Amino acid sequence: MESESKRKKESPNTAELAVTASFPDEVLEIVLSLLTSHRDRSSVSLVCKDWYRAERWSRTQVFIGNCYSVSPEILTRRFPNIRSVTLKGKPRFSDFNLVPPNWGADIHAWLVAFAAKYPFLEELRLKRMAVSDESLEFLASNFPNFKLLSLLSCDGFSTDGLAAIATHCKNLTELDIQENGIEDSSGSWLSCFPESFTSLEVLNFANLTSEVNTDALERLVSRCKSLKVLKVNKSISLEQLQRLLVRAPQLEELGTGSFLQDLTARPYADLESAFNNCKNIHTLSGLWEAVPLYLPALYNSCANLTFLNLSYTALQSGEFAKLVVHCPRLRRLWVLDTVEDKGLEAVGSNCPLLEELRVFPADPFDEEIIHGVTEEGFVAVSFGCRRLHYVLYFCRQMTNAAVATIVQNCPNFTHFRLCIMTPGLPDYLTNEPMDEAFGAVVKTCSKLQRLSVSGLLTDLTFEYIGKYAKNLETLSVAFAGRSDRGMQCVLEGCPKLRKLEIRDCPFGNEALLSGLEKYESMRSLWMSACNVTMNACRRLAKQMPRLNVEVMKEDGSDDSQADKVYIYRTVAGPRRDAPPSVLTL
Amino acid sequence: MAFERDLNLEATELRLGLPGTQESRSNKRSLPDMNIVDDQGHRSGSSRVISNASDATKSEEETTPPSKTQVVGWPPIRSYRKNSLQAKKSEAEASGIYVKVSMDGAPYLRKIHLNIYNDYPELLKALEDMFKFKVGEYSESEGYNGSEFVPTYEDKDGDWMLVGDVPWEMFITSCKRLRVMKGSEARGLGCAV
């Protein structure tokens, strides 16, 4: 028995049968390889040394929620057989320009380590990482089995980097480029896929702007018979779209290009028939500049739609209502607030299976207030869509009573993100704070994992959260609270809290320092424009060596104030690549 | 108060002819130069409703510089989406397809696609439904009679005109925004030119 467990593992496939009462390692590995959940694997690895070892040899996918929580060396040392890596970098508030440029999260050092230790790497999914063209070229040239590249909210590269991927990755099945801040100099990257290349299954370049060569695209689509997802950019016209659809009737997810063109009767009929022939489309997006005139071409396709993303299409309530009547199977819907409450009423009436709704503002930065949606639309959806569990809702007014009604209708919320766009706005009917609204949410929705609060809020909201939100993992707070007590309630009361992001709240040192051990059980804490001082941050850093405490200073601010604080647990120690504006304490 | 800061003194300049008219233009029943102000002062949003005297030129620019009432990173919308919306907005507004509609006394503006309507009656009906009011009877000589609401629009030259005065095709290509006027200001327009 002793010798079995101390057996050296040069290769996990050594076929040494064990004559013992316990599992031989390779059996354990086979069993464990069926485990895909990262959390399950983490638990398994803590059972005993044997299980730790078996788990690390059998793990092929790794998810790193904060790239600085671990180093490439530590990762590659522990897991020798990784084929798929997911990495997230910058704090989420970098999406809203709150993080200085050159903050970090550069992928390159990781790629160098992977080239040495994971030459058979197949998949890379990056979110909020800094990626250069050089890194993309390195990736394209060093991983012969590379199959899947997904870049979301990344920055630092250009279409030249994409050209390298297209040119060299012979086994590529997925290229998904979303919402990145990149230099889009030319669409010629698409023409770099060799004529012999046929393995593509997913192609998403919807958020790029340059024109691509449509002949090259047509040929690519024709020869990639397994293509399931195609999301093109605005430069593709309706007529070109029709030609693509004819060549890919097997498509399951489609992102159209511009839906604006002067179509005569025949091309319109061709378009309609092309859509009708794609019987497997369940996800539809794009529809840039959609003109209501051509939407009926989609009506038959809409019958099977489960996800409709109209978040870049400014439809008014009438046009939208006419469309939504044809979408009875919808589970996920993203729209702009141009559809107004009337449009949302139509959703409530026609989409009983809806599980997720996201309403984005079309004119959030306009100096004049454009109408958008109100509490009425949300309430209407809640009456008609009882399975709703994920909501992101940008609005200009809300009431406590409306939210109470909404959660009464839909008690299964897992993600409740309400953004009342004017900071600190009270219930517009009663003029009271919105405390009771969020109180109702946390009391009623016991499965709540993610919450974003807004409006005028006192510490009472946070008392409610601490008392009731026992499954809460992510909390986003802005312009809310009255005193340190608010933040303390959350830190003391939410056992599963992983991410806490706070901006412009009157929480100070006492609140910050009340969470010491708590922060080690969390992924990260962000606090900006609060009342935290440099001294308090230094004290925190000193007492908790396994946390990185980083302060981002703004020009011209008071030396003693910690303007932006980012605190996260790590086994990699303080990072060495921070720019001068970021102080590691 | 915001509107006092931005008084357009040209409007009160002594001239021959009605305020806002110029000798070189003919056949325009134009309205006095106006600044759009929210004289109701919406409750907590009032600090964000600023006179838009300078707004007319903004549609040419790609991005509007943040006004002093805008907060960095708020509302929380991803940079990509933000840039995409702003680009789209200038496109749509420059081509005049998507115009703002305001009504005196209403706290919020609306936006409509002008080209989904085929003629004036359709447009007016849509406005009536949107803002819950009724326009009066339109006549070429007298404008709108019988209602305290008068639909007006700002054209490409920056003049405020009565809706209905020009042929429909000309209207949809020259209309930059709509305003439904109400009350005493409106009454004075009934007998113009």
Coordinates of N, CA and C in Angstrom, one line a residue, chain A residues 94-98 127-128 152-153 179-180 206-208 234 288-289 292 311-314 316 319 334 336 338 340 360-371 394 396-397 419-423 425-429 431 454 478-479 503, chain B residues 36 42-46 48-52 54-55 58 64-67 69-82 84-89 91 93 97-98 100 102 107-114 116-117 129-130 132 177:
Chain A
S94 N -12.8 48.3 -15.2 CA -12.0 48.9 -16.3 C -12.8 49.0 -17.5
D95 N -13.9 48.3 -17.6 CA -14.9 48.4 -18.7 C -15.4 49.8 -18.8
F96 N -15.5 50.5 -17.6 CA -16.0 51.8 -17.5 C -15.0 52.9 -17.4
N97 N -13.8 52.6 -17.9 CA -12.7 53.6 -17.9 C -12.2 54.0 -16.5
L98 N -12.4 53.1 -15.5 CA -12.0 53.5 -14.1 C -10.6 53.0 -13.8
K127 N -10.5 37.3 -21.0 CA -11.4 38.4 -20.7 C -10.6 39.5 -20.0
R128 N -10.7 40.7 -20.6 CA -10.1 41.9 -20.0 C -8.6 41.7 -19.8
L152 N -12.6 38.6 -25.2 CA -13.7 39.4 -24.8 C -13.2 40.6 -24.0
S153 N -13.5 41.8 -24.4 CA -13.1 43.0 -23.7 C -11.6 43.1 -23.5
E179 N -16.2 42.7 -28.5 CA -16.1 44.0 -27.7 C -14.8 44.3 -27.2
N180 N -13.8 44.3 -28.2 CA -12.4 44.6 -27.8 C -12.1 46.0 -28.2
A206 N -18.3 40.2 -35.3 CA -19.4 41.2 -35.4 C -19.0 42.6 -34.9
N207 N -18.0 42.7 -34.0 CA -17.7 44.0 -33.4 C -16.5 44.6 -34.1
L208 N -16.0 44.0 -35.2 CA -14.9 44.7 -35.9 C -15.6 45.6 -37.0
K234 N -20.9 44.9 -39.5 CA -21.8 45.9 -40.2 C -21.5 46.0 -41.7
W288 N -27.9 45.5 -37.4 CA -27.5 46.9 -37.3 C -28.4 47.7 -38.2
E289 N -28.8 48.9 -37.7 CA -29.6 49.8 -38.5 C -30.8 49.1 -39.1
P292 N -37.6 48.5 -40.2 CA -38.7 47.7 -40.0 C -39.3 47.0 -41.2
S311 N -29.6 44.4 -29.1 CA -29.0 45.5 -28.3 C -28.2 46.5 -29.1
Y312 N -28.1 46.3 -30.4 CA -27.5 47.3 -31.2 C -28.5 47.8 -32.3
T313 N -29.8 47.6 -32.0 CA -30.8 47.9 -33.0 C -31.8 48.8 -32.3
A314 N -32.0 50.0 -32.8 CA -33.0 50.9 -32.2 C -34.3 50.8 -32.8
Q316 N -38.5 50.8 -32.3 CA -39.5 51.4 -31.5 C -40.5 50.4 -31.1
E319 N -42.8 48.5 -33.9 CA -42.1 47.5 -34.7 C -41.6 46.3 -33.9
W334 N -32.1 40.5 -25.4 CA -31.4 41.7 -25.1 C -31.9 42.8 -26.0
L336 N -32.7 47.4 -26.7 CA -32.4 48.8 -26.3 C -33.7 49.4 -25.7
T338 N -35.3 51.8 -26.5 CA -36.1 52.4 -27.4 C -37.4 51.7 -27.6
E340 N -39.3 50.8 -25.3 CA -40.1 51.4 -24.2 C -41.0 50.4 -23.5
F360 N -30.7 47.7 -22.4 CA -29.7 48.7 -22.4 C -30.2 50.1 -22.8
P361 N -29.6 51.1 -22.3 CA -30.0 52.5 -22.7 C -29.5 52.9 -24.0
A362 N -30.3 53.5 -24.9 CA -29.8 53.9 -26.2 C -29.2 55.3 -26.1
D363 N -29.6 56.1 -25.2 CA -29.0 57.4 -25.1 C -28.6 57.8 -23.6
P364 N -27.7 57.0 -23.1 CA -27.4 57.2 -21.7 C -26.7 58.5 -21.4
F365 N -26.0 59.0 -22.4 CA -25.1 60.2 -22.1 C -25.7 61.5 -22.7
D366 N -26.9 61.4 -23.2 CA -27.5 62.6 -23.8 C -27.7 63.6 -22.7
E367 N -27.6 64.9 -23.1 CA -27.8 65.9 -22.1 C -29.3 66.1 -21.8
E368 N -30.1 65.7 -22.7 CA -31.5 65.8 -22.5 C -32.0 64.3 -22.1
I369 N -33.0 64.2 -21.3 CA -33.4 62.9 -20.9 C -34.4 62.3 -21.9
I370 N -33.9 61.2 -22.4 CA -34.8 60.5 -23.4 C -35.6 59.4 -22.6
H371 N -36.8 59.2 -23.1 CA -37.7 58.4 -22.2 C -37.3 57.0 -21.8
F394 N -31.6 49.0 -17.3 CA -31.2 50.4 -17.2 C -32.5 51.2 -17.3
R396 N -34.8 55.1 -15.8 CA -34.6 56.4 -15.2 C -35.5 56.6 -14.0
Q397 N -36.4 55.7 -13.7 CA -37.2 55.8 -12.5 C -37.6 54.4 -12.1
C419 N -30.1 49.2 -12.7 CA -29.3 50.5 -12.8 C -30.3 51.6 -13.0
I420 N -30.6 52.3 -12.0 CA -31.4 53.6 -12.1 C -30.4 54.6 -12.4
M421 N -30.5 55.2 -13.6 CA -29.3 55.9 -14.2 C -28.9 57.2 -13.5
T422 N -29.9 57.9 -12.8 CA -29.4 59.1 -12.1 C -29.0 58.6 -10.7
P423 N -27.7 58.9 -10.3 CA -27.2 58.5 -9.0 C -28.1 59.0 -7.9
L425 N -31.1 58.4 -6.8 CA -32.5 58.8 -7.1 C -33.5 58.0 -6.2
P426 N -34.4 58.7 -5.5 CA -35.3 57.9 -4.6 C -36.5 57.4 -5.4
D427 N -37.3 56.6 -4.7 CA -38.6 56.1 -5.3 C -39.4 57.4 -5.8
Y428 N -39.7 57.4 -7.0 CA -40.2 58.7 -7.6 C -41.6 59.0 -7.2
L429 N -42.3 58.0 -6.6 CA -43.7 58.2 -6.2 C -43.7 58.6 -4.7
N431 N -40.9 59.3 -2.8 CA -39.7 60.0 -2.5 C -38.8 59.4 -1.4
S454 N -28.8 50.3 -7.0 CA -28.7 51.7 -7.5 C -29.9 52.5 -6.8
A478 N -22.9 51.5 -6.0 CA -22.4 52.8 -6.4 C -23.3 53.9 -5.8
F479 N -22.7 55.0 -5.4 CA -23.4 56.2 -4.8 C -24.5 55.7 -3.8
R503 N -18.1 51.9 -5.6 CA -17.6 53.2 -6.0 C -18.4 54.4 -5.5
Chain B
I36 N -34.2 75.3 -26.4 CA -35.0 74.3 -25.8 C -34.7 74.3 -24.3
H42 N -37.4 69.2 -14.2 CA -37.6 67.8 -13.7 C -36.9 67.6 -12.4
R43 N -37.5 67.0 -11.4 CA -37.0 66.9 -10.1 C -35.5 66.7 -9.8
S44 N -35.1 65.5 -9.8 CA -33.6 65.4 -9.5 C -32.8 65.3 -10.7
G45 N -33.4 65.2 -11.9 CA -32.6 65.2 -13.1 C -32.4 66.6 -13.6
S46 N -32.9 67.7 -12.9 CA -32.8 69.0 -13.5 C -31.4 69.5 -13.8
R48 N -29.2 67.9 -15.0 CA -28.7 67.3 -16.2 C -29.4 67.8 -17.5
V49 N -30.5 68.6 -17.3 CA -31.2 69.1 -18.5 C -30.7 70.5 -18.8
I50 N -29.8 70.6 -19.7 CA -29.2 71.9 -20.0 C -29.7 72.4 -21.3
S51 N -29.7 73.7 -21.4 CA -30.2 74.3 -22.7 C -29.3 73.7 -23.8
N52 N -30.0 73.4 -24.9 CA -29.3 72.7 -26.0 C -28.9 73.7 -27.1
S54 N -26.3 74.8 -28.1 CA -25.1 74.3 -28.8 C -25.3 72.9 -29.4
D55 N -26.4 72.3 -29.0 CA -26.6 70.9 -29.4 C -26.7 70.7 -30.9
K58 N -23.8 69.6 -32.5 CA -23.0 68.4 -32.0 C -23.2 67.2 -32.8
T64 N -19.4 63.7 -28.1 CA -19.6 65.0 -27.3 C -18.7 65.0 -26.1
P65 N -18.1 66.1 -25.8 CA -17.3 66.1 -24.6 C -18.2 66.0 -23.4
P66 N -17.7 65.4 -22.4 CA -18.6 65.2 -21.2 C -19.0 66.5 -20.6
S67 N -20.2 66.7 -20.3 CA -20.6 67.9 -19.7 C -20.3 67.8 -18.2
T69 N -22.1 67.7 -15.7 CA -22.9 66.8 -14.9 C -22.7 65.3 -15.2
Q70 N -21.8 65.0 -16.1 CA -21.6 63.6 -16.3 C -20.5 63.1 -15.4
V71 N -20.7 61.9 -14.9 CA -19.8 61.2 -14.0 C -18.9 60.2 -14.8
V72 N -17.6 60.1 -14.5 CA -16.8 59.1 -15.2 C -17.3 57.7 -14.9
G73 N -17.4 57.0 -16.0 CA -17.8 55.6 -15.9 C -19.2 55.4 -15.4
W74 N -20.1 56.4 -15.6 CA -21.5 56.2 -15.2 C -22.5 56.8 -16.2
P75 N -23.5 56.1 -16.6 CA -23.9 54.8 -16.1 C -22.9 53.7 -16.6
P76 N -22.9 52.6 -16.0 CA -21.9 51.6 -16.2 C -22.2 50.8 -17.6
I77 N -21.7 51.4 -18.6 CA -21.8 50.8 -19.9 C -20.4 50.6 -20.5
R78 N -20.2 49.4 -21.1 CA -18.9 49.1 -21.6 C -18.5 50.0 -22.7
S79 N -17.2 50.4 -22.6 CA -16.6 51.3 -23.6 C -17.0 51.0 -25.0
Y80 N -16.9 49.7 -25.4 CA -17.3 49.3 -26.7 C -18.7 49.7 -27.1
R81 N -19.6 49.4 -26.2 CA -21.0 49.8 -26.5 C -21.2 51.3 -26.5
K82 N -20.5 52.0 -25.6 CA -20.6 53.4 -25.6 C -20.2 54.0 -26.9
S84 N -19.9 52.6 -29.8 CA -20.8 52.2 -30.8 C -22.0 53.0 -30.9
L85 N -22.6 53.3 -29.7 CA -23.8 54.1 -29.6 C -23.6 55.5 -30.1
Q86 N -22.4 56.1 -29.7 CA -22.2 57.4 -30.1 C -22.0 57.6 -31.6
A87 N -21.3 56.6 -32.2 CA -21.1 56.6 -33.6 C -22.4 56.5 -34.3
K88 N -23.3 55.6 -33.8 CA -24.6 55.4 -34.4 C -25.4 56.6 -34.3
K89 N -25.4 57.2 -33.2 CA -26.2 58.4 -32.9 C -25.9 59.5 -33.9
E91 N -24.5 59.2 -36.8 CA -24.9 58.8 -38.1 C -26.4 59.0 -38.3
E93 N -28.5 60.8 -36.6 CA -29.0 62.2 -36.5 C -28.6 63.0 -37.7
I97 N -32.8 60.7 -39.8 CA -33.8 59.6 -39.8 C -34.4 59.6 -38.4
Y98 N -33.6 59.7 -37.4 CA -34.0 59.5 -36.0 C -34.0 60.8 -35.3
K100 N -35.4 63.7 -32.2 CA -35.9 63.9 -30.9 C -37.3 64.6 -31.0
S102 N -39.9 66.7 -28.3 CA -40.1 67.1 -27.0 C -41.5 67.7 -26.9
P107 N -41.5 65.8 -18.9 CA -40.1 65.7 -18.4 C -39.1 64.9 -19.3
Y108 N -39.7 64.0 -20.1 CA -38.8 63.2 -20.9 C -39.0 63.5 -22.4
L109 N -37.9 63.4 -23.2 CA -38.0 63.5 -24.6 C -38.2 62.1 -25.2
R110 N -38.6 62.0 -26.4 CA -38.8 60.8 -27.1 C -37.9 60.9 -28.4
K111 N -37.8 59.7 -29.0 CA -37.1 59.7 -30.3 C -37.9 58.9 -31.3
I112 N -38.1 59.4 -32.5 CA -38.8 58.6 -33.5 C -38.1 58.5 -34.8
H113 N -38.4 57.4 -35.5 CA -37.9 57.3 -36.9 C -38.9 58.0 -37.8
L114 N -38.5 59.1 -38.4 CA -39.4 59.8 -39.2 C -39.9 59.0 -40.4
I116 N -40.8 56.0 -40.8 CA -41.8 54.9 -40.8 C -43.2 55.5 -41.0
Y117 N -43.3 56.8 -41.1 CA -44.6 57.4 -41.4 C -44.7 57.8 -42.8
D129 N -50.6 60.0 -29.8 CA -50.6 58.8 -29.0 C -49.5 58.8 -28.0
M130 N -48.3 59.3 -28.5 CA -47.1 59.3 -27.6 C -47.3 60.2 -26.4
K132 N -50.2 62.0 -25.6 CA -51.6 62.1 -25.1 C -52.1 63.5 -25.2
R177 N -35.5 68.1 -35.5 CA -36.1 67.7 -34.3 C -37.5 68.3 -34.2

